[in-house]
CSV table of C-alpha atoms in Angstrom, one decimal:
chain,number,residue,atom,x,y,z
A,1,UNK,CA,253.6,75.2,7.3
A,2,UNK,CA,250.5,76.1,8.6
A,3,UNK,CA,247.1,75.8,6.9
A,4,UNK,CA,244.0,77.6,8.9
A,5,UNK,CA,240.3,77.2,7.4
A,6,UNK,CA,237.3,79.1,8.6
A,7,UNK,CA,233.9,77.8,8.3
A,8,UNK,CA,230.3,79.0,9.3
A,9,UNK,CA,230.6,82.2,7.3
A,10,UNK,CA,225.9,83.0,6.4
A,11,UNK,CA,223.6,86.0,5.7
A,12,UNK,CA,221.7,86.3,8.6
A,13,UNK,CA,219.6,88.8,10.0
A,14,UNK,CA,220.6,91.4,12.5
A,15,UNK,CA,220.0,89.9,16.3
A,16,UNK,CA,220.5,86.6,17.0
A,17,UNK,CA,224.0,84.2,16.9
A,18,UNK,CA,226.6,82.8,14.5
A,19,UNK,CA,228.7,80.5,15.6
A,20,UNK,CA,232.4,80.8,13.4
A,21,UNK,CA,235.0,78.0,13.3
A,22,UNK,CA,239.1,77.4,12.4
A,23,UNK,CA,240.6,74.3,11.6
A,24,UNK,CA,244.1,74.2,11.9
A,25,UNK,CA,246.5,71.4,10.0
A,26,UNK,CA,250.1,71.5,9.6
A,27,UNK,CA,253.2,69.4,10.2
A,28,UNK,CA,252.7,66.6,12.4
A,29,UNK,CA,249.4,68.0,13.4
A,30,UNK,CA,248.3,71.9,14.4
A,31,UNK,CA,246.7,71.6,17.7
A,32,UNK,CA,244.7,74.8,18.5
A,33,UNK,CA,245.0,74.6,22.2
A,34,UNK,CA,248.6,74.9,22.4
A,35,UNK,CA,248.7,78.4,20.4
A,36,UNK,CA,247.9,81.6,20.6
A,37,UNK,CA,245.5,82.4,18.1
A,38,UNK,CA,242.7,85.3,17.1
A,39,UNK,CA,239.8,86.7,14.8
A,40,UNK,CA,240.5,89.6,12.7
A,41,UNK,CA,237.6,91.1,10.1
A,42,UNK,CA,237.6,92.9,7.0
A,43,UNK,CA,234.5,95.0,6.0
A,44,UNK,CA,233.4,94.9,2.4
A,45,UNK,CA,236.3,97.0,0.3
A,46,UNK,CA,237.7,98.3,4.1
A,47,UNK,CA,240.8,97.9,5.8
A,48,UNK,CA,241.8,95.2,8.3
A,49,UNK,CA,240.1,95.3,11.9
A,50,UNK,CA,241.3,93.1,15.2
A,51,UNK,CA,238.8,91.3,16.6
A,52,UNK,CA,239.8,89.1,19.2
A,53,UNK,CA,242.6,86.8,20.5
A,54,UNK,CA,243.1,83.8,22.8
A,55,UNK,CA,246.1,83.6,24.3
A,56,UNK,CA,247.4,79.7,24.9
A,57,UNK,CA,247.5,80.5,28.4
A,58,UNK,CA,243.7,81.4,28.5
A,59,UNK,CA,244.0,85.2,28.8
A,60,UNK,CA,241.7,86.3,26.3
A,61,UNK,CA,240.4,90.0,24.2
A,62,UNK,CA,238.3,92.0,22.4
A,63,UNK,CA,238.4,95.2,20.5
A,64,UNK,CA,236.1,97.9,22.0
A,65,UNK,CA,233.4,97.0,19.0
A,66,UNK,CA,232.4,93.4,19.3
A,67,UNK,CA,233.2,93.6,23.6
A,68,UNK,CA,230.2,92.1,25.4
A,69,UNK,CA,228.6,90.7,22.3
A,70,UNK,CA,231.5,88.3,21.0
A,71,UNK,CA,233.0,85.3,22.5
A,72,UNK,CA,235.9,83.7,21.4
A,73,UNK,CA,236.8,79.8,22.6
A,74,UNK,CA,238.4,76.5,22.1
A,75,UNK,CA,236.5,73.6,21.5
A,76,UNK,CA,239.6,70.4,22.3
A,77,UNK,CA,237.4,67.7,21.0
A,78,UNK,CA,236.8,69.1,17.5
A,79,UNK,CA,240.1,71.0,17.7
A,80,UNK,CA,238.5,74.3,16.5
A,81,UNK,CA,239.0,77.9,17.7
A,82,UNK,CA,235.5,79.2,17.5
A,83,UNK,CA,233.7,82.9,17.9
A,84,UNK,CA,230.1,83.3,18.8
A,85,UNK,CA,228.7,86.3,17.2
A,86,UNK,CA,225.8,87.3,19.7
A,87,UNK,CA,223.9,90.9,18.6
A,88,UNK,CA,224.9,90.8,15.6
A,89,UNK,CA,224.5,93.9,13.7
A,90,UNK,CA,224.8,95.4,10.0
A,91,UNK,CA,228.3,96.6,10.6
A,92,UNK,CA,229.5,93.0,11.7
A,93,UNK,CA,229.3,92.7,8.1
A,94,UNK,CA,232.4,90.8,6.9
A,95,UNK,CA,234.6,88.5,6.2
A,96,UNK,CA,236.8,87.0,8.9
A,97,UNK,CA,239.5,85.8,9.1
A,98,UNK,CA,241.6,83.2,11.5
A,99,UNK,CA,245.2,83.9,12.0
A,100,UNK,CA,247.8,82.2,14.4
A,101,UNK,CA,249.3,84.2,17.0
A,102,UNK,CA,253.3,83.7,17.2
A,103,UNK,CA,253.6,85.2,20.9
A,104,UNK,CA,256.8,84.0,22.1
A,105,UNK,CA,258.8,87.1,21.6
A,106,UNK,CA,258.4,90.3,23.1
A,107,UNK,CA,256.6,91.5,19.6
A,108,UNK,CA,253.4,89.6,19.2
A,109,UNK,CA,252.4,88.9,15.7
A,110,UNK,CA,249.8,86.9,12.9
A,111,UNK,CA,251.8,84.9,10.8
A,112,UNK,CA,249.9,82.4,9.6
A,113,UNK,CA,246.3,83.1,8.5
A,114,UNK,CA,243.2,81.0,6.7
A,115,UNK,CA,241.2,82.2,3.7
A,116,UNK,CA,238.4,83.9,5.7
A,117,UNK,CA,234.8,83.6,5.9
A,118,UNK,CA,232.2,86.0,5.3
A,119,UNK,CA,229.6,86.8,7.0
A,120,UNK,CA,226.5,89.1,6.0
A,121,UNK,CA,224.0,90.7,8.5
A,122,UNK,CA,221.4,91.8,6.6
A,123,UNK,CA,217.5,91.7,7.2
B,1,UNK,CA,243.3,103.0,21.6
B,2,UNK,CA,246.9,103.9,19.9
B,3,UNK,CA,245.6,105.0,16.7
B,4,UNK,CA,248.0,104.3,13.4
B,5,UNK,CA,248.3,106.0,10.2
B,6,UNK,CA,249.7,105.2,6.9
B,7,UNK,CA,250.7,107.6,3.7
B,8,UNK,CA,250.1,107.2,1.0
B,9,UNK,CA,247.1,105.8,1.0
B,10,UNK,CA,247.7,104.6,-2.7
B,11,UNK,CA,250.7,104.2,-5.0
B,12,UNK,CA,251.2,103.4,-8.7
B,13,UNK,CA,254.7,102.6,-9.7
B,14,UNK,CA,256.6,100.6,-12.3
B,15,UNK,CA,258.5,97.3,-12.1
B,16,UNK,CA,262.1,98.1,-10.7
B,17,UNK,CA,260.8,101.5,-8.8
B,18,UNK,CA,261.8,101.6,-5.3
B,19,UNK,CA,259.1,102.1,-3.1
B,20,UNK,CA,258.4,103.1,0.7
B,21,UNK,CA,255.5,103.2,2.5
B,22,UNK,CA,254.8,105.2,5.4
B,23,UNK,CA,253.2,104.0,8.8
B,24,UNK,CA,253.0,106.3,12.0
B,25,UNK,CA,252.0,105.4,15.7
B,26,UNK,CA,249.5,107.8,17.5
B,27,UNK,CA,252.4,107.1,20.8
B,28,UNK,CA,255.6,105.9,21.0
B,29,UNK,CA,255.4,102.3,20.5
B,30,UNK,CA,258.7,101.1,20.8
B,31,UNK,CA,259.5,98.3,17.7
B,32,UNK,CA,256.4,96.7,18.2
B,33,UNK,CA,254.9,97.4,14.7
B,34,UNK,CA,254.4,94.0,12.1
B,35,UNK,CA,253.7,94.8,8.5
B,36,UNK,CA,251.1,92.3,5.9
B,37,UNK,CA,251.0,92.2,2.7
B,38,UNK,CA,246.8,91.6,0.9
B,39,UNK,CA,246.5,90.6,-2.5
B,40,UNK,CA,243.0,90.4,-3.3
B,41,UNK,CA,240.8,87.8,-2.6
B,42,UNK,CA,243.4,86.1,0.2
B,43,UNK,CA,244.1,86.1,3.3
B,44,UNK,CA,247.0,88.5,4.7
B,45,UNK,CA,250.5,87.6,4.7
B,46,UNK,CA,253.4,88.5,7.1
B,47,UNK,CA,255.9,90.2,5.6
B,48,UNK,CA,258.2,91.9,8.8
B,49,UNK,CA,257.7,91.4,12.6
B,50,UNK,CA,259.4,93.8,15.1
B,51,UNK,CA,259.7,96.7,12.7
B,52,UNK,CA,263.0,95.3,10.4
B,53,UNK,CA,263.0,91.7,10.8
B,54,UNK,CA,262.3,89.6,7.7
B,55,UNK,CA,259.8,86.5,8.0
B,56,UNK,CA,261.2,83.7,7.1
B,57,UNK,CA,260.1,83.0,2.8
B,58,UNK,CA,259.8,86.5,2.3
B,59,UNK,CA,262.0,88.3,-0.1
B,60,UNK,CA,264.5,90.4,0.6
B,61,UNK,CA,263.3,93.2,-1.5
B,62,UNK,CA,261.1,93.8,1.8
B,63,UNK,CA,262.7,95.9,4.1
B,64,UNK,CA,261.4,97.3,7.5
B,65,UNK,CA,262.4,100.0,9.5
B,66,UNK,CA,261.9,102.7,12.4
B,67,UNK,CA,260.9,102.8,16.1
B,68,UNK,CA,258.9,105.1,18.4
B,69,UNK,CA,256.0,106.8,16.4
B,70,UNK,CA,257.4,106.3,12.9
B,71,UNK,CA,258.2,103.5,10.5
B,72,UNK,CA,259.1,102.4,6.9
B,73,UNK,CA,258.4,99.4,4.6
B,74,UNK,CA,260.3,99.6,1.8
B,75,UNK,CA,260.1,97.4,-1.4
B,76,UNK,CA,263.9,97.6,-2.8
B,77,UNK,CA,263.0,96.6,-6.6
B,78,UNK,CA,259.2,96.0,-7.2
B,79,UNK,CA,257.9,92.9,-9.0
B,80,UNK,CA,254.9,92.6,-10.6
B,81,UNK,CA,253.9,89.8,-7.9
B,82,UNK,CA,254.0,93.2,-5.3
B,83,UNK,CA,250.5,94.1,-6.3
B,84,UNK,CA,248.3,94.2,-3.2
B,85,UNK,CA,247.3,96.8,0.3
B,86,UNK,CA,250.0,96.2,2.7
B,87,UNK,CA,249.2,97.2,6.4
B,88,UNK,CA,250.9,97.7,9.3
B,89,UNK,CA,250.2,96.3,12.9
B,90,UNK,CA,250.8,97.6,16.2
B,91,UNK,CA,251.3,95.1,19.0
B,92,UNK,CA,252.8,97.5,22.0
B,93,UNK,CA,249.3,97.7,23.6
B,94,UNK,CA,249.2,93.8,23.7
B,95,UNK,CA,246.3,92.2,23.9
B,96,UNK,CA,245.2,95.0,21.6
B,97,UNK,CA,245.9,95.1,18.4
B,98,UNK,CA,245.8,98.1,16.0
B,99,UNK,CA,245.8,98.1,11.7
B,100,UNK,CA,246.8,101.2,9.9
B,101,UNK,CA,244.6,101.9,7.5
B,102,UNK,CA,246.6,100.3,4.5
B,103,UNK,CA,248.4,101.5,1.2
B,104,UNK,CA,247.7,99.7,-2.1
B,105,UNK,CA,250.4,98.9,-4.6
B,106,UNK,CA,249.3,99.1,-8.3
B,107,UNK,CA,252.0,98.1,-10.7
């Protein structure tokens, strides 16, 4: 089993950077470099939206709406996967959510997910 | 983008009641479609990868099927632990990634 926890989830005002974290534990450890993992948001009483994913092998996306603005990374020494919000706008409004990637077949999928974290852009 | 769909948007149906949700691809996109289950408050749950096959702890109540542009999620027997939106996921266009818009269960 699995167990993924976001942190860094504020209200802060449109412009400027957030900085979003996910721990991973699990079974002998959960070490984030060695899986696939992503970021997917949910708007306030809205449906689920992709967001971005890092692939273990370092090839790495975004959806159309966060492109240029969002980065998504590995940090190995704290053994996070992190996303920098940069831009941020009202509609970034959200919580979001961590999920592992199982992309070893030819279907990829998020089966294991954390709690979320929301974050409020609001001035 | 490959754009999905889902019908109906919302559901109310009674312990025991058969249910099947409906999720259609905007192209063909093969059996690459994953289906999540919400209750509220938490974190989605994978319930079928690959259109039909059954994540492991999941009950079998919890059928997928279809390929191409159109698929089915079917609850055989509903429990009153069913409550929650359940989405489907498109993976074809790998490393993009599409949700329907989602169907919620009220029991």
């Amino acid at each position: 089993e699995v167990h993924l926890v976001e942190s860094g989830g504020d209200l802060v005002q449109p412009g400027g950077s957030l900085r979003l974290s996910c721990a991973g534990s699990g079974f002998a450890g959960f070490i984030v470099s060695r899986h696939s993992m992503g970021w997917v948001r949910q708007a306030p009483g809205k449906g689920l939206e992709w967001v971005s994913i890092s692939y273990s092998s370092g090839i790495t996306s975004y959806a159309d709406s966060v492109k240029g603005r969002f980065i998504i990374s590995r940090d190995n020494t704290k053994n996070t996967l992190d996303l920098q919000m940069n831009s941020r706008r009202a509609e970034d409004t959200a919580v979001y959510y961590c999920a592992r990637v199982f992309a070893a077949s030819a279907v990829d999928y998020f089966d294991y997910w954390g709690q979320g974290t929301l974050v409020t852009v609001s001035s | 983008d490959i754009q999905m769909t889902q019908s109906p948007s919302s559901l109310s149906a009674s312990v025991g009641d058969r249910v099947t949700i409906t999720c259609r691809a905007g192209q063909s996109i093969s059996n690459y479609l994953n289906w999540y289950q919400q209750k509220p408050g938490k974190g989605p749950k994978l319930l079928i990868f690959g259109a039909s096959s059954l994540q492991s702890g999941v009950p079998s109540r919890f059928r997928g099927s279809g390929s191409g542009t159109d698929f089915t999620l079917t609850i055989i027997s509903l429990q009153p632990d069913d409550l929650g939106t359940y989405y489907c996921q498109q993976s074809y266009s790998s490393p993009i990634f599409t949700f329907g818009p989602g169907t919620k269960v009220d029991i």
